PDB file of C-alpha atoms and ligand atoms in Angstrom:
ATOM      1  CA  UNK A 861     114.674 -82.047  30.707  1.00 97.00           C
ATOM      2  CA  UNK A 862     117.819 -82.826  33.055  1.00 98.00           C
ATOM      3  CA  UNK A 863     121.296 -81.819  31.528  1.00 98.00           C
ATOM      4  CA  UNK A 864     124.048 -83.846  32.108  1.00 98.00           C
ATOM      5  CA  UNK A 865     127.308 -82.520  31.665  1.00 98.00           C
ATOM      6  CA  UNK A 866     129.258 -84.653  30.614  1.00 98.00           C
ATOM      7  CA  UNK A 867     132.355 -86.345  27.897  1.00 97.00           C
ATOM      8  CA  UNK A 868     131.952 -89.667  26.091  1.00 96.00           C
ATOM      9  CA  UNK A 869     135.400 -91.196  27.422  1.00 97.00           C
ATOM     10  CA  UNK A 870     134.895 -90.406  31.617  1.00 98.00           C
ATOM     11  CA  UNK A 871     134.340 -93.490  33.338  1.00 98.00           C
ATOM     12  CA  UNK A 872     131.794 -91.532  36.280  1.00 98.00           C
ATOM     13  CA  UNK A 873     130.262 -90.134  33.425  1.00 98.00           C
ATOM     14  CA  UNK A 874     129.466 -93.651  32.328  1.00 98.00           C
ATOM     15  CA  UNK A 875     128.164 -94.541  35.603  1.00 98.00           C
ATOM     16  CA  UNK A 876     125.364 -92.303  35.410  1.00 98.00           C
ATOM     17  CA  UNK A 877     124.612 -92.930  31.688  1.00 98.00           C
ATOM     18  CA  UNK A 878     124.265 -97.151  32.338  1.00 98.00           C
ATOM     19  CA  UNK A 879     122.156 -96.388  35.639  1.00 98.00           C
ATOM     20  CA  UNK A 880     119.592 -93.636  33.267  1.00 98.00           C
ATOM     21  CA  UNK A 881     119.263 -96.699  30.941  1.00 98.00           C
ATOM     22  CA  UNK A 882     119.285 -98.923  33.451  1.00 98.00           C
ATOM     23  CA  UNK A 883     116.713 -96.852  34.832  1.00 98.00           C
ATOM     24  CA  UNK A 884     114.334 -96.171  32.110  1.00 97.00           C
ATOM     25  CA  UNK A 885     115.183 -92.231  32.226  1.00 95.00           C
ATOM     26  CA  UNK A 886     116.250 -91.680  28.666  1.00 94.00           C
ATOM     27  CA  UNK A 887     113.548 -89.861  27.696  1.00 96.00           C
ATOM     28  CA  UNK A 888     114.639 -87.250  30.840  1.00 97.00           C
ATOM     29  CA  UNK A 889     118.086 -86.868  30.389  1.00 98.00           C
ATOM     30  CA  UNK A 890     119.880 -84.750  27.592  1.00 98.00           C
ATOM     31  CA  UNK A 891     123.984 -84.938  27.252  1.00 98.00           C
ATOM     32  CA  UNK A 892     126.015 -81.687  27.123  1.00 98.00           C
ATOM     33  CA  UNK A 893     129.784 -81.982  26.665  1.00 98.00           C
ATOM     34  CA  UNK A 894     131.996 -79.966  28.933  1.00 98.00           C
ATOM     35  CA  UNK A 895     135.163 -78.476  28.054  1.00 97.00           C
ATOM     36  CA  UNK A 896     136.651 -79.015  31.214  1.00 96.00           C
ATOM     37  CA  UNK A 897     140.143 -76.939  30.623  1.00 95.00           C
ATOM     38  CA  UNK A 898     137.841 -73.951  29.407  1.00 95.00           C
ATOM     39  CA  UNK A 899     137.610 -70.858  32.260  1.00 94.00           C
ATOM     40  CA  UNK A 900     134.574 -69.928  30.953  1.00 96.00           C
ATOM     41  CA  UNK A 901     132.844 -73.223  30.692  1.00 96.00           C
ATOM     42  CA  UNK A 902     129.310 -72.908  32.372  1.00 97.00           C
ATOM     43  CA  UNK A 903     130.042 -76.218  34.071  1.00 97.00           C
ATOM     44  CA  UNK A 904     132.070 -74.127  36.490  1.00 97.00           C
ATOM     45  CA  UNK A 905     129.338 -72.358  37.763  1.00 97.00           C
ATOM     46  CA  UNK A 906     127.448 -75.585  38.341  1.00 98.00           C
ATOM     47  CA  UNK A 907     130.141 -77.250  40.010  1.00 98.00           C
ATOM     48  CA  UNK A 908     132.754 -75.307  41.666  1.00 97.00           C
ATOM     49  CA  UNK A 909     135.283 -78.391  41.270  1.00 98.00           C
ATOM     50  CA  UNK A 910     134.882 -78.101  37.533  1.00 97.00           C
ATOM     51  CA  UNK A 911     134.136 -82.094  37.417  1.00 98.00           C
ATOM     52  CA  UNK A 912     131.730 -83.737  35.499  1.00 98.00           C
ATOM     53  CA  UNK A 913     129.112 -85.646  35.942  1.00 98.00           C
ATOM     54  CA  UNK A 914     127.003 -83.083  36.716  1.00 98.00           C
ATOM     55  CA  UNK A 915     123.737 -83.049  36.898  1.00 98.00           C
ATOM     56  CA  UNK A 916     121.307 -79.809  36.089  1.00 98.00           C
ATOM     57  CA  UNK A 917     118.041 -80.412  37.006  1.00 98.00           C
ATOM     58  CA  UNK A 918     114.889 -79.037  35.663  1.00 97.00           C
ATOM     59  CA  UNK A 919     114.638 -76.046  38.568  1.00 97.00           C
ATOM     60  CA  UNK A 920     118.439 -75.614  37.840  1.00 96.00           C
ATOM     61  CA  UNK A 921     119.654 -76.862  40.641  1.00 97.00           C
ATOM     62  CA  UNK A 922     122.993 -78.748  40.199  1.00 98.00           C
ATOM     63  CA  UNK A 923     123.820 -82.406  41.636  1.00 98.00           C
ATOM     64  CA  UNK A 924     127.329 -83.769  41.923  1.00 98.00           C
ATOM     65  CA  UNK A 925     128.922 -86.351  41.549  1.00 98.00           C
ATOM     66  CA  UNK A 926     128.149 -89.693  40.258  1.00 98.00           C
ATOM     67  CA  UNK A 927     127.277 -90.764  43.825  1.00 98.00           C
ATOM     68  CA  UNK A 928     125.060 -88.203  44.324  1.00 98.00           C
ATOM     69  CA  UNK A 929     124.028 -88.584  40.676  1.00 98.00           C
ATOM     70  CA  UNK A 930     123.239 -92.311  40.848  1.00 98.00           C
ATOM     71  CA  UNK A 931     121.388 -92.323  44.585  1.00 98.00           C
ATOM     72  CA  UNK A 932     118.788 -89.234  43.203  1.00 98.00           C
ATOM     73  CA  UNK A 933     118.101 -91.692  40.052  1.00 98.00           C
ATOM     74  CA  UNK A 934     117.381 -94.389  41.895  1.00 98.00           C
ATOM     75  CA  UNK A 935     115.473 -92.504  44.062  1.00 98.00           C
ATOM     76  CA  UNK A 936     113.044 -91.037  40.900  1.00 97.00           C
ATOM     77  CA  UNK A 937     112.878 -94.146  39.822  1.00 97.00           C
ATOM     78  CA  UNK A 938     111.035 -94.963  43.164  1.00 97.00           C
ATOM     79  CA  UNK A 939     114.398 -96.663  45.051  1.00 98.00           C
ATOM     80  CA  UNK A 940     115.655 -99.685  45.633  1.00 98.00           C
ATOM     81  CA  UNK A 941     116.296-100.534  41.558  1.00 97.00           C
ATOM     82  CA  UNK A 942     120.342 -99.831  41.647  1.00 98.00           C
ATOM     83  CA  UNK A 943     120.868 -99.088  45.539  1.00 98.00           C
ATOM     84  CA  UNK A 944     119.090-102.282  47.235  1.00 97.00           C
ATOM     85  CA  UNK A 945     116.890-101.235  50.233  1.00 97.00           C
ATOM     86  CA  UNK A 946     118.457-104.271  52.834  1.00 97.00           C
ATOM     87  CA  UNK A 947     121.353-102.823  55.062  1.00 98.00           C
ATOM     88  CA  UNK A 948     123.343-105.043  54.704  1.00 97.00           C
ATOM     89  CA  UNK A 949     123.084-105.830  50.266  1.00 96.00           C
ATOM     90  CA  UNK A 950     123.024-101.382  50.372  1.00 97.00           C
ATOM     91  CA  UNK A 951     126.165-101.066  51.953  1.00 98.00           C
ATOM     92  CA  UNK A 952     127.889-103.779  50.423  1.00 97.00           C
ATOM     93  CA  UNK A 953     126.846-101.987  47.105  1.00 98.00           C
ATOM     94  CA  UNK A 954     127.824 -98.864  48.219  1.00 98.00           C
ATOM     95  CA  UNK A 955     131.452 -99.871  49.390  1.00 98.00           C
ATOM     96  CA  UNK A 956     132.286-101.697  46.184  1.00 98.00           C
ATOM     97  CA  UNK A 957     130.768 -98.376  44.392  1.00 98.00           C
ATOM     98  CA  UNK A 958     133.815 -96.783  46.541  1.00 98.00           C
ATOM     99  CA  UNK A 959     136.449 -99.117  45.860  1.00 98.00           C
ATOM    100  CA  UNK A 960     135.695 -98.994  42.210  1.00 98.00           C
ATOM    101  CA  UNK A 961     135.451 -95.100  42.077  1.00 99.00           C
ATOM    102  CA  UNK A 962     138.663 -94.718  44.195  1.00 98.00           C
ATOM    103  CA  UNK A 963     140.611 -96.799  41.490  1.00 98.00           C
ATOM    104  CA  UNK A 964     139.110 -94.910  39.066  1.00 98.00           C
ATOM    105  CA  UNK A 965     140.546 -91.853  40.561  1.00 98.00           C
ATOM    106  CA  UNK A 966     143.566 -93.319  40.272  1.00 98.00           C
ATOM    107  CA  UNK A 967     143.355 -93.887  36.714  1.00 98.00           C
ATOM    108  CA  UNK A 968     142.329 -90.882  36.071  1.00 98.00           C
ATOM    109  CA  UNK A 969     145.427 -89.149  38.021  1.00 97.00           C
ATOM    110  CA  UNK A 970     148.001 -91.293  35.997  1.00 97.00           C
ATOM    111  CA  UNK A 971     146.485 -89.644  32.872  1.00 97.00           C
ATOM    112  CA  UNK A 972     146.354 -86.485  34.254  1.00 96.00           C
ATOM    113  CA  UNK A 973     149.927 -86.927  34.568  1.00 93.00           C
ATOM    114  CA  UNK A 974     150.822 -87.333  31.399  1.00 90.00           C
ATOM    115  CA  UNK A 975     148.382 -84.863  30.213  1.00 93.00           C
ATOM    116  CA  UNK A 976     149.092 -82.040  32.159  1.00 93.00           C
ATOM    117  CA  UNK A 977     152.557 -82.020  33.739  1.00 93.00           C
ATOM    118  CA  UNK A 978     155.565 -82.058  31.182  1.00 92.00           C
ATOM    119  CA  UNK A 979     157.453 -85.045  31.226  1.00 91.00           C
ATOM    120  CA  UNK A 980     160.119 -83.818  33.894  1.00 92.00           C
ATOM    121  CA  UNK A 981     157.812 -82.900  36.004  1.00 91.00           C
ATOM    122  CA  UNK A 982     156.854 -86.582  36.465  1.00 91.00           C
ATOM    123  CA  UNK A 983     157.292 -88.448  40.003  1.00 92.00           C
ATOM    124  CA  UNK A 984     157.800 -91.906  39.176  1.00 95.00           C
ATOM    125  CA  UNK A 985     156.831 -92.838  42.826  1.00 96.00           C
ATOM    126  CA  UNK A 986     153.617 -91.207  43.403  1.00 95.00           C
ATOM    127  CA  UNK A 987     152.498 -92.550  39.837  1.00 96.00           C
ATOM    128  CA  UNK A 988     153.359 -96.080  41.129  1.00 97.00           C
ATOM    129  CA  UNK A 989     151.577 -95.103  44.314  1.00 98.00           C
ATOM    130  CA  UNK A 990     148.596 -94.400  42.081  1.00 98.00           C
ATOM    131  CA  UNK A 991     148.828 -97.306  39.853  1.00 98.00           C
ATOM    132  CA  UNK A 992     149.292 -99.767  43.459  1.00 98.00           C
ATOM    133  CA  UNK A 993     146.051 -98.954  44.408  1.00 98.00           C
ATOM    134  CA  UNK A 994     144.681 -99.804  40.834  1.00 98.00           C
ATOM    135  CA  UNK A 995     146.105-103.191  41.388  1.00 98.00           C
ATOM    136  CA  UNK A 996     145.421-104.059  45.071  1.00 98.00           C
ATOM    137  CA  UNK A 997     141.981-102.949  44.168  1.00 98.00           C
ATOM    138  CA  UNK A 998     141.988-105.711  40.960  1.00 98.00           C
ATOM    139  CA  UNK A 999     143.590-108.389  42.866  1.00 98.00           C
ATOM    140  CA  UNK A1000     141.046-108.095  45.398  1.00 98.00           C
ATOM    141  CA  UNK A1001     138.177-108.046  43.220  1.00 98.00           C
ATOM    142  CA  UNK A1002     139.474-111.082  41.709  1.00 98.00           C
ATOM    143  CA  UNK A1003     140.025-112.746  44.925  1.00 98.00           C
ATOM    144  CA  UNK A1004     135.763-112.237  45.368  1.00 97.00           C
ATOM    145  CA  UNK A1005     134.411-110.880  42.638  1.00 96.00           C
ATOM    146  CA  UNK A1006     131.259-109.679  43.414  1.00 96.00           C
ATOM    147  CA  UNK A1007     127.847-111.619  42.503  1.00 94.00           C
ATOM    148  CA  UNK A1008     126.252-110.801  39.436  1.00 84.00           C
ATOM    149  CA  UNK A1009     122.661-110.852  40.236  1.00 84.00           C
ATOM    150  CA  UNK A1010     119.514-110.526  37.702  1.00 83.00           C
ATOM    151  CA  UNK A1011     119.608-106.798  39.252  1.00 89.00           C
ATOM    152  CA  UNK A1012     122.853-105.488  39.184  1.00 96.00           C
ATOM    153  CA  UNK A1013     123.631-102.448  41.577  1.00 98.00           C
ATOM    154  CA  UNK A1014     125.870 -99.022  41.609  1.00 98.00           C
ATOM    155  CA  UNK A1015     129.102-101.006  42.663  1.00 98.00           C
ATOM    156  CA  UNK A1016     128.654-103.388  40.036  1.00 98.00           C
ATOM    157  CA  UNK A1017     128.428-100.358  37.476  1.00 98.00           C
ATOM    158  CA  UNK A1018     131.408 -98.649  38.505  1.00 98.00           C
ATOM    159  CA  UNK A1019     133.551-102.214  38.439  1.00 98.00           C
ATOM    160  CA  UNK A1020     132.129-102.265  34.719  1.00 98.00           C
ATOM    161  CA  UNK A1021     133.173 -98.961  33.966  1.00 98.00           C
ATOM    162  CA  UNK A1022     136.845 -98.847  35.843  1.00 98.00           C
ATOM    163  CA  UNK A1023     137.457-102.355  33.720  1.00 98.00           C
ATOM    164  CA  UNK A1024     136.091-100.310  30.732  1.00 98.00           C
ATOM    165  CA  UNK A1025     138.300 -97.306  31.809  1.00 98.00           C
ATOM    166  CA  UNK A1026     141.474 -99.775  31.493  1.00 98.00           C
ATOM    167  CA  UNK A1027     140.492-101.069  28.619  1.00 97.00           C
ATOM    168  CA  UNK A1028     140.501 -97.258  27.446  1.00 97.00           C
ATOM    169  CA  UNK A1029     143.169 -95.554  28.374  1.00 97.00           C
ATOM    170  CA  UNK A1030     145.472 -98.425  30.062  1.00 96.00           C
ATOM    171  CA  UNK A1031     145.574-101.203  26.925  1.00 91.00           C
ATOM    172  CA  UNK A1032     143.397-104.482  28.109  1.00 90.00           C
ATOM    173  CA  UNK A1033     146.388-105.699  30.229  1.00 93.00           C
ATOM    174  CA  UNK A1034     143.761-105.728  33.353  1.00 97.00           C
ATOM    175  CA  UNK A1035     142.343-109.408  31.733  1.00 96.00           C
ATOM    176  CA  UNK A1036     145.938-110.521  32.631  1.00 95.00           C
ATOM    177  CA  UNK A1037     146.031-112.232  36.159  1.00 95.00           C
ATOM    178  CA  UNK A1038     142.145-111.752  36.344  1.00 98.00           C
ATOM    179  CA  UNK A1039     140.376-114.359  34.931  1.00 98.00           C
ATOM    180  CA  UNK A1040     137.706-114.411  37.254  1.00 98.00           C
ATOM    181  CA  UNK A1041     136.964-110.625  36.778  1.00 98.00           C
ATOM    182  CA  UNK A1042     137.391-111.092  32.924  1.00 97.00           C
ATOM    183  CA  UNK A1043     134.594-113.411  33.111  1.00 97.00           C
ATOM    184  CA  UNK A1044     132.339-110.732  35.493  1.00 98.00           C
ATOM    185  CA  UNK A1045     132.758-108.386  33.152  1.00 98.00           C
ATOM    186  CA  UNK A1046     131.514-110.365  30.150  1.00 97.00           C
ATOM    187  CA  UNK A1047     128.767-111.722  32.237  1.00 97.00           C
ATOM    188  CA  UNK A1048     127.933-107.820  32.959  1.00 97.00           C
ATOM    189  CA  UNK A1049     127.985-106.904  29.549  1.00 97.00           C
ATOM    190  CA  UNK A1050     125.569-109.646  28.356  1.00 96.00           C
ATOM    191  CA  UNK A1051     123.482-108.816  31.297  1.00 96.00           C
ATOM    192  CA  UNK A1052     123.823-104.774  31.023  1.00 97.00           C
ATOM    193  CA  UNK A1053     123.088-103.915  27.249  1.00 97.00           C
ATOM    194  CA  UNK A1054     123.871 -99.904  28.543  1.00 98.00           C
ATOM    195  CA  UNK A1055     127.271-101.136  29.232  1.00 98.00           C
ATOM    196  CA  UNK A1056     127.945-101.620  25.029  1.00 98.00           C
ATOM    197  CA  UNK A1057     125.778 -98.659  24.291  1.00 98.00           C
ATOM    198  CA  UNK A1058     128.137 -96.281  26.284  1.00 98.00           C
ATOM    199  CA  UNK A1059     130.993 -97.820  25.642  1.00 97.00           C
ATOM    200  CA  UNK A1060     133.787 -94.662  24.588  1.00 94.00           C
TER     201      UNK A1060
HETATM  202  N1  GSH B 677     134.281 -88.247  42.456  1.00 80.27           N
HETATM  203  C1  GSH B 677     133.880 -87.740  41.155  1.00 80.27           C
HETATM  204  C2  GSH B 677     135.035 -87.851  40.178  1.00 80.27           C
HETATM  205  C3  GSH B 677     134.727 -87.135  38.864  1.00 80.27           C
HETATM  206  C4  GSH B 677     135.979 -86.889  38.029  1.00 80.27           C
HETATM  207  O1  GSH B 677     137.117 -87.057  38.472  1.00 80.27           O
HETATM  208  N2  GSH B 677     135.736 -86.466  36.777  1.00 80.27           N
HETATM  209  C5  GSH B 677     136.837 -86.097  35.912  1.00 80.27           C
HETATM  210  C6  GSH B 677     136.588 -86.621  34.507  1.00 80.27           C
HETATM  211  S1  GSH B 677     136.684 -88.382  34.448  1.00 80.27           S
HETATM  212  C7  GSH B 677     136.891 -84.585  35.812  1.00 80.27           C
HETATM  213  O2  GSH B 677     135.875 -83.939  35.724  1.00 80.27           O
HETATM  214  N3  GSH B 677     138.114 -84.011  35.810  1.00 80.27           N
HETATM  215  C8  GSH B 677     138.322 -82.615  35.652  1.00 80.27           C
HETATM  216  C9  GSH B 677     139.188 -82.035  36.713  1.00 80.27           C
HETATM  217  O3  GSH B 677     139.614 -82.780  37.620  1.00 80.27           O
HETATM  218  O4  GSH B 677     139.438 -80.834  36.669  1.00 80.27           O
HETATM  219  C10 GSH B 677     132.630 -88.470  40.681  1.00 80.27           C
HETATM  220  O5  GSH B 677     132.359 -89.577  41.178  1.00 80.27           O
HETATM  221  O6  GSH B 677     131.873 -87.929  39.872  1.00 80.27           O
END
């Protein structure tokens, strides 16, 4: 059995849980919560950056991060299912994948913020530096949203989870302005029933 380390509310956590459902790997996959502010967490050890996902395989060996993750699933799962084989459809998939994760990082830095630096500690500007790329990143998307095809791929998972990570942590003020992504994600989530099941 593969261990995935792992919290119910991380967005690249979701990434990897849709593409194992996606991917028919239930069955192979167990979750194990990290306590990532604990020093002694084991996850540690199996990723130096203290980040989850992570992925312990069965000889112990250790993949990170949902990249990483998401490529050796697809490639179990005999490749091409979430990471198409044409150049051209793989690294369109693969740079949406990094547009989505990189505003995800973002997120994830504004609430980091707040979390972990008291509240005069703050720096207005490099939170609005974070939150700009957040919404260039939306406004493009909704300029040309991506197709939804009968197969959807590991940019189209990590749109649906940064829209889902909003949703979370950021109200669902995204929808706003977007109408075109509001209706890509719906579409997704009729078309991705792992999307629901892992929703936070
Ligand atoms: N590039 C990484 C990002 C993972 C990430 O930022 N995970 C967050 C949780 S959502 C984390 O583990 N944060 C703990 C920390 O930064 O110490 C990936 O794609 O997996």
């Amino acid at each position: 059995m593969m261990i995935l380390r792992s919290s119910p509310s991380s967005p690249f956590v979701r990434k990897v849980r849709i593409a194992v459902r996606m991917l028919g790997c239930d069955d192979r996959v167990e979750l194990r919560d990290a306590d990532l502010n604990a020093t002694a967490e084991p996850l540690r050890a199996q990723n130096p950056l203290g980040k989850i996902p992570a992925l312990v395989l069965e000889d112990g060996r250790t993949l990170y991060d949902s990249r990483v993750i998401l490529d050796y699933l697809d490639h179990i799962a005999g490749g091409g299912r979430i990471i198409p084989r044409d150049t051209q459809a793989r690294f369109e998939a693969l740079t949406l994948q990094a547009l989505c994760d990189g505003a995800m990082d973002a997120c994830v830095l504004i609430v980091y913020e707040s979390r972990y630096r008291p509240a005069e500690m703050h720096v207005q500007s490099w939170l609005d530096r974070q939150a700009g790329k957040v919404a260039r990143a939306l406004d493009a998307l909704e300029a040309s949203p991506p197709p939804l095809t009968a197969t959807p791929h590991v940019g189209d998972i990590a749109l649906a989870c940064l829209l889902g990570y909003r949703d979370l942590r950021f109200d669902r003020t995204w929808r706003n302005g977007h109408p075109r992504l509001h209706a890509w994600h719906d579409a997704f989530a009729a078309a991705v029933p792992a999307f629901a099941a892992t929703a936070p």
